[in-house]
Amino acid sequence: MKILVCIKQVPDMESKFKVDAGGTWYAKTDLAWRMNEYDEYAVEQAVQLKEQEKDGDLTVLCIGSEKVKETMKKALAMGCDRGAHITDEEVSGKEPYQIAGIIAEYAKDKNFDLIFTGMQSQDRGSAQVGILVAEMLGIPGITTVVRFAFKDGVVDVKRELEGGIKACVSVNAPAVITCQLGLNTPRYPTLPNIMKAKKKELLSTPVQELLKVEARQETAKMYFPEKKGGGLVLEGDAAALADQLIKILKEKTAVLS
Amino acid sequence: MKILLIAESREGKLLGSCYELMAFAEKMAAETAMVLVGSDSALPRFAGKLYLADATAVGEYNPDAHKQLILDVVAKEQADMVVFSHSSYGWDLAPRIAFAMKAAQISEVVDVVDGTMVVPVCNAKLRRDVTVKTAKTVVTLQAGAFGLAEEPTAAPTVEPIRVEAGGKVRFTGYEQAEIGGVDLGKAKIIVSAGRGIGKPENVAMIAALAKALGGEYGASRPVVDSEWVEHNRQVGTTGQTVAPKLYIACGISGAIQHLAGMKKSEFIVAVNTDKDAPIGDVADVLVVADLKQFVPLLTEKIQAL
Ligand SMILES: Cc1cc2nc3c(=O)[nH]c(=O)nc-3n(C[C@H](O)[C@H](O)[C@H](O)COP(=O)(O)OP(=O)(O)OC[C@H]3O[C@@H](n4cnc5c(N)ncnc54)[C@H](O)[C@@H]3O)c2cc1C
């Protein structure tokens, strides 16, 4: 069984962001980078499936500069067998249709039985790539999956809807599954597995070989939203802050009286 | 310009988000038509043409069939733009429609300024203006971003549509969220724990503050996903929607899906080490502090009152 999991490297969302000189993206300096949170669930599910299916073979794909290999190594240490790195210095400027186009072009002749992606990325948050890949490959795609099971070529999943209701859905492989938070408990790579991962295949392919589609949209401008609320910001010593807050709660709410 | 609005129905009920689609269309000053896979006993009020497919025949979740229904109407109406809510239904269908229409898709639009779509980036810390290069566009709207001043009163002109119910994806039914346990909706004071609490042992300090205030404790999703707190205490789009007199968010960044569940609270306090955390946008008071120090101190002082 052949499995593909697609991951993205994103900045830590607690970072202090700045807009870059071009004014259309955030500056990439002074940021801590990590695996997109949703993709951690995708990698874990793909690894679990590979472990379940004895003949499982799992490729992790990531598009980006040399730097994304760090994140790919984490996926390899979690249990992916090999890495397909698509070298692209300009990945942040690519819109979801192009990203999906690159992935579909990579996957088209490889007969993957299942393709996992995160349901969205934490930075762009477009939630498009997984389904676009499915459409491009002409196979079914299911989004927002919080439960996954696979048996005899049939995928049984639960999609999470608003309010915590789930839709129970099944589909025959091949298919694309986009993973939602809470799908599983992503494992921490162990030291021996981190060492083993260093020896795994990690091949780079220039993006030009796989990018066959044109951008359908672009970012005209990136900026900080105007601060809406005139909310009070309190800073300083913790004890003093507690006294200040109690005073405010007494004045502004009835909860302490 | 002609905009096709895609309304949603869930378990036989029309979702109110269809009025947000109408508000968006009003802002775009465009002609509209609407599609609904639902029931003729739960119709939106809408001054226009509603293409209605019967959900009991097609299935409420059937991406292949819904896609075909929508594409048929797109062709018939010569629509330039198709608009969904950015919901579990919308983000699942929109890319399929965009792909078939050779259209750009703009996800989670929060505003339209002089015709330019604005979307959030990085947990709403940043925004971007998007321009499209295609003739047609598919758009999904952030929940709650658009609202009508007044809901329409007119009844739509209904035109039934149908399609073969088949498709590759088999929908076998809904599983309800677990019920029972605490009812956060009744609590007048809620103190919520976010990922910033760091470890499960720290749930206790959040619960202690809630108790000192005579309230209940809640949590953001990662805390529930990690099984540190049970699901019926989760606040947000996939948990509970609450509006207590006081909501204290501890170590919660303020993702839109969390805000949707608590922003109507009467008074909001956020405790966060990150001064720029988006929770600050809805908080009446943002306390910039390490919750592990601040929360126990606050609890002590409140107990001493
Ligand atoms: C379809 C969908 C549905 C979702 N539904 C929900 C939902 O119902 N409810 C929900 O909550 N989320 C939901 N989410 C997830 C949501 O997008 C966020 O990922 C989540 O709300 C983040 O939780 P958080 O704020 O606790 O964690 P983070 O975003 O990781 O934020 C942690 C915060 O803690 C702060 N912090 C860290 N250490 C400390 C410290 N020592 N003291 C004080 N502050 C500290 C950090 O500065 C940061 O702001 C949903 C997502 C999707 C895609």
Coordinates of C-alpha atoms and ligand atoms in Angstrom, one line a residue:
Chain A
M1 CA 0.0 0.0 0.0
K2 CA 1.4 3.4 -1.0
I3 CA 0.7 6.4 1.2
L4 CA 1.5 10.1 0.7
V5 CA 1.4 12.7 3.4
C6 CA 1.8 16.4 2.5
I7 CA 3.1 18.8 5.1
K8 CA 3.9 22.5 5.3
Q9 CA 6.4 24.4 7.4
V10 CA 4.9 27.4 9.1
P11 CA 6.0 30.0 11.7
D12 CA 5.0 29.6 15.3
M13 CA 1.8 31.7 15.6
E14 CA 3.1 33.3 18.9
S15 CA 5.9 35.0 16.9
K16 CA 6.1 38.7 16.5
F17 CA 5.2 39.2 12.8
K18 CA 6.4 41.9 10.6
V19 CA 5.4 42.7 7.0
D20 CA 8.3 42.2 4.5
A21 CA 9.7 44.9 2.2
G22 CA 7.5 43.9 -0.7
G23 CA 4.4 44.5 1.5
T24 CA 2.7 41.3 0.3
W25 CA 3.9 38.7 2.9
Y26 CA 5.3 38.5 6.4
A27 CA 9.0 38.8 6.9
K28 CA 10.6 35.4 7.2
T29 CA 13.4 36.5 9.5
D30 CA 13.3 36.2 13.3
L31 CA 10.6 33.5 13.2
A32 CA 10.6 30.1 14.8
W33 CA 9.4 27.4 12.3
R34 CA 7.5 24.2 12.9
M35 CA 5.3 21.7 11.2
N36 CA 1.8 23.0 10.5
E37 CA -0.3 21.7 13.4
Y38 CA -2.9 20.1 11.2
D39 CA -0.2 18.2 9.3
E40 CA 1.1 16.6 12.5
Y41 CA -2.2 14.8 12.7
A42 CA -1.9 13.8 9.1
V43 CA 1.6 12.4 9.6
E44 CA 0.5 10.5 12.7
Q45 CA -2.5 9.0 10.9
A46 CA -0.4 8.0 7.8
V47 CA 2.2 6.4 10.1
Q48 CA -0.5 4.5 12.0
L49 CA -1.9 3.2 8.7
K50 CA 1.5 2.2 7.5
E51 CA 2.0 0.2 10.7
Q52 CA -1.4 -1.4 10.3
E53 CA -0.9 -2.4 6.7
K54 CA 2.2 -4.6 6.7
D55 CA 3.3 -3.6 3.1
G56 CA 2.8 0.1 3.8
D57 CA 5.1 2.5 2.2
L58 CA 4.9 6.1 3.3
T59 CA 6.3 9.2 1.5
V60 CA 6.3 12.7 3.1
L61 CA 6.2 15.6 0.7
C62 CA 7.0 19.2 1.4
I63 CA 7.5 22.2 -0.8
G64 CA 10.0 25.0 0.2
S65 CA 13.5 26.1 0.7
E66 CA 16.3 23.9 2.2
K67 CA 15.0 25.0 5.6
V68 CA 11.8 22.9 5.3
K69 CA 14.0 19.7 5.4
E70 CA 14.2 20.2 9.2
T71 CA 10.4 19.8 9.4
M72 CA 10.6 16.8 7.0
K73 CA 13.1 15.2 9.2
K74 CA 10.6 15.3 12.1
A75 CA 8.1 13.5 9.9
L76 CA 10.7 10.9 8.9
A77 CA 11.5 10.5 12.6
M78 CA 7.8 10.0 13.3
G79 CA 7.8 7.1 10.9
C80 CA 7.6 8.2 7.2
D81 CA 9.8 6.1 5.0
R82 CA 11.1 8.7 2.6
G83 CA 11.0 12.4 1.9
A84 CA 10.1 14.1 -1.4
H85 CA 11.4 17.6 -1.1
I86 CA 10.2 20.0 -3.8
T87 CA 12.7 22.9 -3.8
D88 CA 11.1 26.2 -4.0
E89 CA 12.5 29.5 -2.6
E90 CA 9.3 31.3 -3.4
V91 CA 6.8 28.9 -1.8
S92 CA 5.1 31.6 0.3
G93 CA 4.1 33.4 -2.8
K94 CA 2.3 30.3 -4.3
E95 CA -1.4 30.2 -3.9
P96 CA -3.3 27.0 -3.0
Y97 CA -4.1 26.1 -6.7
Q98 CA -0.4 26.1 -7.5
I99 CA 0.5 24.1 -4.4
A100 CA -2.1 21.6 -5.3
G101 CA -0.9 21.5 -8.9
I102 CA 2.6 20.7 -7.8
I103 CA 1.4 17.9 -5.5
A104 CA -0.9 16.4 -8.1
E105 CA 1.8 16.5 -10.7
Y106 CA 4.1 14.7 -8.3
A107 CA 1.5 12.1 -7.4
K108 CA -0.2 11.5 -10.7
D109 CA 1.8 8.4 -11.9
K110 CA 2.6 7.0 -8.5
N111 CA -0.7 5.3 -7.6
F112 CA -1.0 6.3 -4.0
D113 CA -3.8 4.5 -2.3
L114 CA -4.2 7.3 0.2
I115 CA -3.1 10.9 0.4
F116 CA -3.2 12.7 3.7
T117 CA -3.0 16.5 4.2
G118 CA -3.9 18.9 7.0
M119 CA -7.3 20.5 6.6
Q120 CA -5.6 23.9 6.4
S121 CA -2.4 25.6 7.1
Q122 CA -2.0 27.9 10.1
D123 CA -0.7 30.8 8.2
R124 CA -2.8 31.0 5.0
G125 CA -5.7 29.0 6.3
S126 CA -7.2 28.5 2.9
A127 CA -8.4 24.9 3.4
Q128 CA -8.2 24.2 -0.3
V129 CA -5.1 22.2 -1.2
G130 CA -6.3 18.7 -0.1
I131 CA -9.6 18.9 -2.1
L132 CA -7.9 20.5 -5.1
V133 CA -5.4 17.6 -5.2
A134 CA -8.3 15.1 -5.1
E135 CA -10.1 17.0 -8.0
M136 CA -6.9 17.2 -10.0
L137 CA -6.3 13.5 -9.6
G138 CA -9.9 12.6 -10.1
I139 CA -10.3 10.7 -6.8
P140 CA -12.6 11.4 -3.9
G141 CA -11.6 13.8 -1.1
I142 CA -13.0 14.1 2.4
T143 CA -12.3 17.1 4.6
T144 CA -12.1 17.8 8.4
V145 CA -11.6 14.2 9.5
V146 CA -11.5 13.5 13.2
R147 CA -11.8 9.7 13.1
F148 CA -10.1 7.4 10.6
A149 CA -10.3 3.7 10.0
F150 CA -9.1 1.6 7.0
K151 CA -10.0 -2.0 6.2
D152 CA -10.1 -4.0 3.0
G153 CA -9.7 -1.0 0.8
V154 CA -12.5 1.0 2.4
V155 CA -11.9 4.2 4.4
D156 CA -14.4 4.9 7.2
V157 CA -14.1 8.4 8.6
K158 CA -16.0 10.9 10.7
R159 CA -16.1 14.5 9.6
E160 CA -16.5 17.1 12.3
L161 CA -19.2 19.6 11.8
E162 CA -20.1 22.8 13.8
G163 CA -21.2 22.1 17.4
G164 CA -19.2 18.9 17.6
I165 CA -21.7 16.8 15.5
K166 CA -19.9 14.3 13.2
A167 CA -20.9 13.0 9.8
C168 CA -20.1 9.4 9.3
V169 CA -18.7 8.8 5.8
S170 CA -17.1 6.0 3.9
V171 CA -15.3 5.9 0.6
N172 CA -13.1 3.4 -1.4
A173 CA -9.4 4.0 -1.8
P174 CA -7.7 5.8 -3.5
A175 CA -8.8 9.0 -1.7
V176 CA -7.5 12.2 -0.2
I177 CA -8.2 12.8 3.5
T178 CA -7.7 16.2 5.1
C179 CA -7.0 16.0 8.9
Q180 CA -8.6 18.1 11.6
L181 CA -7.1 18.8 15.1
G182 CA -7.7 15.9 17.6
L183 CA -7.8 13.1 15.0
N184 CA -5.2 11.2 17.0
T185 CA -2.3 11.9 19.4
P186 CA 0.8 12.8 17.3
R187 CA 3.8 10.9 18.6
Y188 CA 7.0 12.6 19.7
P189 CA 10.0 11.3 17.7
T190 CA 12.3 9.2 20.0
L191 CA 16.0 9.7 19.9
P192 CA 16.7 6.3 18.1
N193 CA 14.1 7.2 15.5
I194 CA 15.6 10.7 15.0
M195 CA 19.0 9.0 14.4
K196 CA 17.3 6.5 12.0
A197 CA 15.6 9.3 10.1
K198 CA 19.0 10.8 9.2
K199 CA 19.6 7.8 7.0
K200 CA 16.3 7.8 5.2
E201 CA 16.0 9.0 1.6
L202 CA 15.3 12.7 1.2
L203 CA 15.4 13.6 -2.4
S204 CA 14.9 17.2 -3.8
T205 CA 13.2 18.0 -7.0
P206 CA 13.2 21.6 -8.4
V207 CA 9.7 23.0 -8.4
Q208 CA 10.0 24.0 -12.1
E209 CA 9.7 20.3 -13.0
L210 CA 6.4 20.0 -11.3
L211 CA 4.7 23.4 -11.6
K212 CA 2.5 23.3 -14.6
V213 CA -0.4 25.6 -13.6
E214 CA -0.7 29.3 -13.4
A215 CA -1.6 31.3 -10.3
R216 CA -5.2 32.2 -10.1
Q217 CA -4.9 34.9 -7.4
E218 CA -2.3 37.0 -5.7
T219 CA -1.8 38.9 -2.5
A220 CA -2.0 42.6 -3.3
K221 CA -1.1 43.7 0.2
M222 CA -0.5 42.4 3.7
Y223 CA -1.0 44.4 6.8
F224 CA -1.9 44.4 10.4
P225 CA -5.6 44.8 11.2
E226 CA -6.7 47.9 12.9
K227 CA -7.1 47.3 16.6
K228 CA -10.8 47.3 17.2
G229 CA -11.5 47.2 20.9
G230 CA -10.5 50.0 23.2
G231 CA -9.7 47.2 25.7
L232 CA -7.4 48.0 28.5
V233 CA -3.9 46.4 28.5
L234 CA -2.4 45.8 31.9
E235 CA 1.3 45.1 32.3
G236 CA 3.7 44.8 35.2
D237 CA 4.2 42.9 38.5
A238 CA 1.8 40.0 38.8
A239 CA 0.5 40.9 42.3
A240 CA -0.2 44.5 41.3
L241 CA -1.9 43.2 38.2
A242 CA -4.2 41.0 40.3
D243 CA -5.2 44.0 42.5
Q244 CA -5.8 46.1 39.5
L245 CA -8.0 43.5 37.9
I246 CA -10.0 43.0 41.1
K247 CA -10.7 46.7 41.2
I248 CA -11.8 46.7 37.6
L249 CA -14.1 43.7 38.1
K250 CA -15.7 45.5 41.1
E251 CA -16.3 48.6 39.1
K252 CA -17.3 47.1 35.8
T253 CA -19.1 43.9 36.7
A254 CA -21.3 42.6 39.5
V255 CA -19.5 39.4 39.9
L256 CA -17.5 40.2 43.0
S257 CA -20.2 41.9 45.0
Chain B
M1 CA -22.3 40.7 -11.9
K2 CA -24.3 37.7 -10.8
I3 CA -23.7 36.0 -7.5
L4 CA -24.9 32.5 -6.6
L5 CA -25.3 32.0 -2.8
I6 CA -25.1 28.5 -1.4
A7 CA -27.3 28.1 1.7
E8 CA -27.0 25.1 4.0
S9 CA -29.3 22.8 5.8
R10 CA -28.4 20.5 8.7
E11 CA -30.6 17.7 10.0
G12 CA -33.5 19.2 8.1
K13 CA -33.0 22.7 9.4
L14 CA -32.0 25.8 7.4
L15 CA -28.8 27.4 8.8
G16 CA -29.1 31.1 9.6
S17 CA -25.7 31.7 7.8
C18 CA -27.7 32.2 4.6
Y19 CA -28.4 35.7 5.7
E20 CA -24.7 36.4 6.0
L21 CA -24.4 35.4 2.3
M22 CA -27.2 37.8 1.5
A23 CA -25.4 40.6 3.4
F24 CA -22.2 40.0 1.4
A25 CA -24.2 40.1 -1.9
E26 CA -25.7 43.4 -0.7
K27 CA -22.3 44.8 -0.1
M28 CA -21.2 43.7 -3.5
A29 CA -24.3 45.3 -5.0
A30 CA -24.8 42.3 -7.2
E31 CA -27.8 40.4 -8.6
T32 CA -28.3 37.1 -6.7
A33 CA -29.8 33.7 -6.9
M34 CA -29.6 31.0 -4.2
V35 CA -29.1 27.2 -4.1
L36 CA -30.2 25.0 -1.2
V37 CA -30.1 21.3 -0.7
G38 CA -32.8 21.2 2.0
S39 CA -36.5 21.0 2.5
D40 CA -39.4 23.1 1.2
S41 CA -40.6 23.3 4.8
A42 CA -37.5 25.2 5.9
L43 CA -37.0 27.9 3.3
P44 CA -34.9 31.1 3.7
R45 CA -36.6 34.5 3.4
F46 CA -35.1 35.8 0.2
A47 CA -36.3 38.2 -2.5
G48 CA -35.1 36.2 -5.4
K49 CA -34.9 32.8 -7.1
L50 CA -34.1 29.8 -4.9
Y51 CA -33.1 26.6 -6.6
L52 CA -34.1 23.8 -4.2
A53 CA -33.0 20.2 -4.1
D54 CA -34.6 17.7 -1.7
A55 CA -32.0 16.7 0.9
T56 CA -33.8 13.5 1.8
A57 CA -33.3 12.4 -1.8
V58 CA -29.8 13.6 -2.4
G59 CA -28.3 13.4 1.2
E60 CA -27.2 16.4 3.2
Y61 CA -23.6 15.4 2.7
N62 CA -22.9 14.1 -0.8
P63 CA -20.2 16.2 -2.4
D64 CA -20.4 14.7 -5.9
A65 CA -24.2 15.3 -6.1
H66 CA -24.1 18.7 -4.5
K67 CA -21.3 19.8 -6.8
Q68 CA -23.3 18.7 -9.8
L69 CA -26.4 20.5 -8.6
I70 CA -24.5 23.8 -8.0
L71 CA -22.6 23.6 -11.3
D72 CA -25.9 23.1 -13.2
V73 CA -27.3 26.3 -11.6
V74 CA -24.0 28.2 -12.2
A75 CA -24.4 27.4 -15.9
K76 CA -28.1 28.2 -16.0
E77 CA -27.7 31.5 -14.2
Q78 CA -24.4 32.4 -15.8
A79 CA -23.0 33.2 -12.3
D80 CA -19.8 35.1 -12.0
M81 CA -19.3 34.3 -8.4
V82 CA -20.3 31.5 -6.1
V83 CA -20.4 32.2 -2.3
F84 CA -20.4 29.8 0.6
S85 CA -20.0 30.1 4.3
H86 CA -16.5 29.1 5.5
S87 CA -18.1 26.2 7.3
S88 CA -17.6 22.4 7.2
Y89 CA -20.0 22.4 4.3
G90 CA -18.5 25.4 2.5
W91 CA -14.8 24.6 2.7
D92 CA -15.5 21.0 1.6
L93 CA -17.5 22.0 -1.5
A94 CA -16.0 25.4 -2.5
P95 CA -12.7 24.0 -4.0
R96 CA -14.6 21.4 -6.0
I97 CA -16.7 24.1 -7.5
A98 CA -13.8 26.4 -8.1
F99 CA -11.9 23.6 -9.8
A100 CA -14.8 22.8 -12.1
M101 CA -15.3 26.5 -12.9
K102 CA -11.6 27.2 -13.4
A103 CA -12.1 29.9 -10.8
A104 CA -9.9 31.3 -8.1
Q105 CA -11.1 30.6 -4.6
I106 CA -10.8 33.2 -1.9
S107 CA -11.2 31.5 1.5
E108 CA -12.6 33.0 4.7
V109 CA -13.3 36.5 3.5
V110 CA -13.8 38.9 6.5
D111 CA -14.5 42.1 4.6
V112 CA -14.8 43.7 1.2
V113 CA -13.2 47.1 0.8
D114 CA -14.0 48.9 -2.5
G115 CA -14.5 45.5 -4.2
T116 CA -11.3 44.0 -2.8
M117 CA -11.6 40.9 -0.7
V118 CA -9.8 40.8 2.7
V119 CA -8.8 37.6 4.4
P120 CA -7.0 36.8 7.7
V121 CA -3.5 35.3 7.9
C122 CA -1.7 33.7 10.9
N123 CA -4.5 33.3 13.3
A124 CA -5.9 36.8 12.4
K125 CA -2.6 38.5 13.4
L126 CA -2.3 39.8 9.9
R127 CA -4.6 40.4 7.0
R128 CA -4.2 40.4 3.2
D129 CA -6.0 41.9 0.3
V130 CA -6.5 39.4 -2.5
T131 CA -6.9 40.0 -6.2
V132 CA -8.0 37.3 -8.7
K133 CA -6.8 36.6 -12.2
T134 CA -9.7 34.5 -13.3
A135 CA -13.0 35.6 -14.8
K136 CA -15.0 33.7 -12.1
T137 CA -14.5 33.6 -8.4
V138 CA -15.5 31.3 -5.6
V139 CA -15.6 32.8 -2.1
T140 CA -16.1 31.5 1.4
L141 CA -17.2 33.9 4.1
Q142 CA -15.9 33.9 7.7
A143 CA -18.8 33.0 10.1
G144 CA -20.2 36.2 11.5
A145 CA -18.2 38.6 9.3
F146 CA -21.2 39.9 7.4
G147 CA -24.6 40.7 8.8
L148 CA -27.9 42.2 7.4
A149 CA -29.2 45.3 9.1
E150 CA -32.7 43.7 8.6
E151 CA -33.6 40.2 7.7
P152 CA -35.7 40.0 4.6
T153 CA -39.4 39.2 4.7
A154 CA -40.0 38.2 1.1
A155 CA -40.6 34.6 0.2
P156 CA -38.3 33.2 -2.5
T157 CA -39.4 32.0 -5.9
V158 CA -38.7 28.3 -5.7
E159 CA -37.4 26.3 -8.6
P160 CA -37.0 22.6 -7.8
I161 CA -33.7 20.9 -9.1
R162 CA -32.6 17.3 -9.0
V163 CA -29.7 15.1 -9.7
E164 CA -28.8 11.4 -9.5
A165 CA -28.1 10.8 -5.8
G166 CA -25.1 8.5 -6.4
G167 CA -21.5 9.5 -5.8
K168 CA -18.2 8.1 -4.6
V169 CA -18.7 9.2 -1.0
R170 CA -21.2 7.4 1.1
F171 CA -22.8 9.3 4.0
T172 CA -24.2 7.0 6.6
G173 CA -25.6 9.4 9.2
Y174 CA -24.7 11.8 12.0
E175 CA -23.1 11.1 15.4
Q176 CA -24.3 13.6 18.0
A177 CA -21.9 15.4 20.3
E178 CA -21.7 13.8 23.7
I179 CA -24.1 15.3 26.1
G180 CA -24.4 15.3 29.9
G181 CA -22.0 16.7 32.5
V182 CA -21.6 20.4 33.0
D183 CA -23.8 22.9 31.2
L184 CA -21.6 25.8 30.5
G185 CA -24.5 27.7 28.9
K186 CA -25.9 28.2 32.4
A187 CA -22.7 29.5 34.0
K188 CA -22.6 33.2 34.8
I189 CA -18.8 33.1 35.2
I190 CA -16.5 31.0 33.1
V191 CA -12.7 30.8 33.4
S192 CA -11.2 28.9 30.4
A193 CA -7.9 27.2 30.0
G194 CA -5.9 27.3 26.8
R195 CA -2.8 25.6 25.5
G196 CA -0.9 28.3 27.4
I197 CA -1.5 26.3 30.7
G198 CA 1.3 24.0 29.4
K199 CA 0.5 20.8 31.2
P200 CA -2.6 19.0 32.4
E201 CA -1.8 19.6 36.1
N202 CA -2.4 23.3 35.6
V203 CA -6.1 22.7 34.8
A204 CA -6.5 22.7 38.6
M205 CA -5.4 26.3 38.9
I206 CA -8.0 27.4 36.3
A207 CA -10.7 25.3 38.1
A208 CA -9.7 26.9 41.4
L209 CA -10.1 30.4 40.1
A210 CA -13.5 29.5 38.6
K211 CA -14.5 28.1 42.0
A212 CA -13.3 31.1 43.9
L213 CA -15.5 33.3 41.6
G214 CA -18.5 30.9 41.9
G215 CA -18.3 29.9 38.2
E216 CA -17.4 27.0 36.0
Y217 CA -14.2 26.3 34.0
G218 CA -14.0 25.8 30.3
A219 CA -11.3 25.1 27.8
S220 CA -10.1 25.8 24.3
R221 CA -9.9 23.0 21.8
P222 CA -6.2 21.8 22.2
V223 CA -6.8 21.3 25.9
V224 CA -9.8 19.1 25.1
D225 CA -8.0 17.3 22.2
S226 CA -5.2 16.5 24.6
E227 CA -7.9 15.0 26.9
W228 CA -7.0 17.3 29.8
V229 CA -10.6 18.5 30.0
E230 CA -13.8 16.8 28.7
H231 CA -15.4 17.9 25.5
N232 CA -18.5 19.3 27.1
R233 CA -16.3 22.1 28.5
Q234 CA -15.0 23.1 25.1
V235 CA -15.9 26.7 24.1
G236 CA -16.0 27.5 20.3
T237 CA -17.6 26.6 17.0
T238 CA -17.1 22.8 17.6
G239 CA -18.0 23.1 21.3
Q240 CA -20.3 25.3 23.3
T241 CA -21.4 28.9 22.6
V242 CA -21.5 30.8 25.8
A243 CA -22.3 34.4 26.9
P244 CA -21.6 34.6 30.6
K245 CA -21.4 37.9 32.6
L246 CA -17.6 37.3 32.9
Y247 CA -15.3 35.2 30.8
I248 CA -11.6 34.9 31.7
A249 CA -9.5 33.4 28.9
C250 CA -6.2 32.1 30.3
G251 CA -3.5 31.2 27.8
I252 CA -5.9 31.3 24.9
S253 CA -4.7 33.0 21.7
G254 CA -8.1 34.0 20.4
A255 CA -8.5 31.9 17.2
I256 CA -11.8 32.8 15.3
Q257 CA -13.2 29.4 16.2
H258 CA -12.7 30.1 19.9
L259 CA -14.0 33.7 19.7
A260 CA -17.2 32.5 17.9
G261 CA -18.0 30.7 21.1
M262 CA -17.5 33.4 23.7
K263 CA -17.3 36.9 22.1
K264 CA -20.8 37.8 23.2
S265 CA -19.8 37.5 26.9
E266 CA -20.6 40.6 28.8
F267 CA -17.1 41.2 30.2
I268 CA -14.0 39.5 28.8
V269 CA -10.6 39.3 30.5
A270 CA -7.6 37.7 28.8
V271 CA -4.5 36.5 30.5
N272 CA -1.7 36.1 28.0
T273 CA 2.1 36.5 27.7
D274 CA 1.7 37.7 24.1
K275 CA 0.6 41.3 24.0
D276 CA -0.4 40.9 20.3
A277 CA -2.5 37.8 20.8
P278 CA -5.8 38.2 18.8
I279 CA -7.8 37.6 22.0
G280 CA -6.9 41.2 22.8
D281 CA -9.3 42.3 20.1
V282 CA -12.4 41.1 22.0
A283 CA -11.0 41.5 25.6
D284 CA -12.2 44.4 27.8
V285 CA -9.0 43.8 29.8
L286 CA -5.8 42.1 28.6
V287 CA -3.5 41.1 31.4
V288 CA -0.1 40.6 30.0
A289 CA 1.3 38.0 32.4
D290 CA 2.4 34.4 32.8
L291 CA -0.8 32.7 33.9
K292 CA 1.1 30.3 36.1
Q293 CA 2.0 33.2 38.4
F294 CA -1.0 35.4 37.9
V295 CA -3.9 33.0 38.2
P296 CA -3.0 31.5 41.6
L297 CA -2.3 35.1 42.9
L298 CA -5.6 36.3 41.7
T299 CA -7.4 33.3 43.1
E300 CA -5.8 33.9 46.5
K301 CA -6.8 37.6 46.5
I302 CA -10.3 36.8 45.5
Q303 CA -10.7 34.2 48.2
A304 CA -9.5 36.8 50.7
L305 CA -12.2 39.3 49.7
Ligands
LIG1 C1 -13.0 23.8 12.0 C2 -12.3 24.2 13.3 C3 -13.0 24.2 14.4 C4 -12.4 24.6 15.6 N1 -13.2 24.6 16.8 C5 -12.6 25.1 17.9 C6 -13.4 25.3 19.1 O1 -14.6 25.0 19.2 N2 -12.8 25.8 20.2 C7 -11.5 26.2 20.2 O2 -11.0 26.7 21.2 N3 -10.7 26.1 19.1 C8 -11.2 25.5 17.9 N4 -10.4 25.3 16.8 C9 -9.0 25.5 17.0 C10 -8.5 27.0 16.8 O3 -8.3 27.3 15.5 C11 -7.2 27.1 17.6 O4 -6.3 26.2 17.2 C12 -7.4 27.0 19.1 O5 -8.5 27.7 19.6 C13 -6.1 27.4 19.8 O6 -6.3 27.2 21.2 P1 -5.4 28.0 22.2 O7 -5.7 29.4 22.1 O8 -5.6 27.4 23.6 O9 -3.9 27.6 21.8 P2 -2.8 28.5 21.0 O10 -3.4 29.2 19.8 O11 -1.6 27.7 20.9 O12 -2.6 29.7 22.1 C14 -1.9 29.6 23.3 C15 -1.8 31.0 23.9 O13 -1.3 30.9 25.2 C16 -0.4 31.9 25.4 N5 0.5 31.5 26.5 C17 1.5 30.6 26.4 N6 2.1 30.4 27.6 C18 1.5 31.2 28.4 C19 1.6 31.5 29.8 N7 2.5 30.9 30.6 N8 0.8 32.4 30.4 C20 -0.2 33.1 29.6 N9 -0.3 32.8 28.3 C21 0.5 31.9 27.7 C22 0.3 32.2 24.1 O14 0.8 33.5 24.0 C23 -0.9 31.9 23.1 O15 -1.6 33.1 22.8 C24 -11.0 24.9 15.6 C25 -10.3 24.9 14.5 C26 -10.9 24.5 13.3 C27 -10.1 24.5 12.0

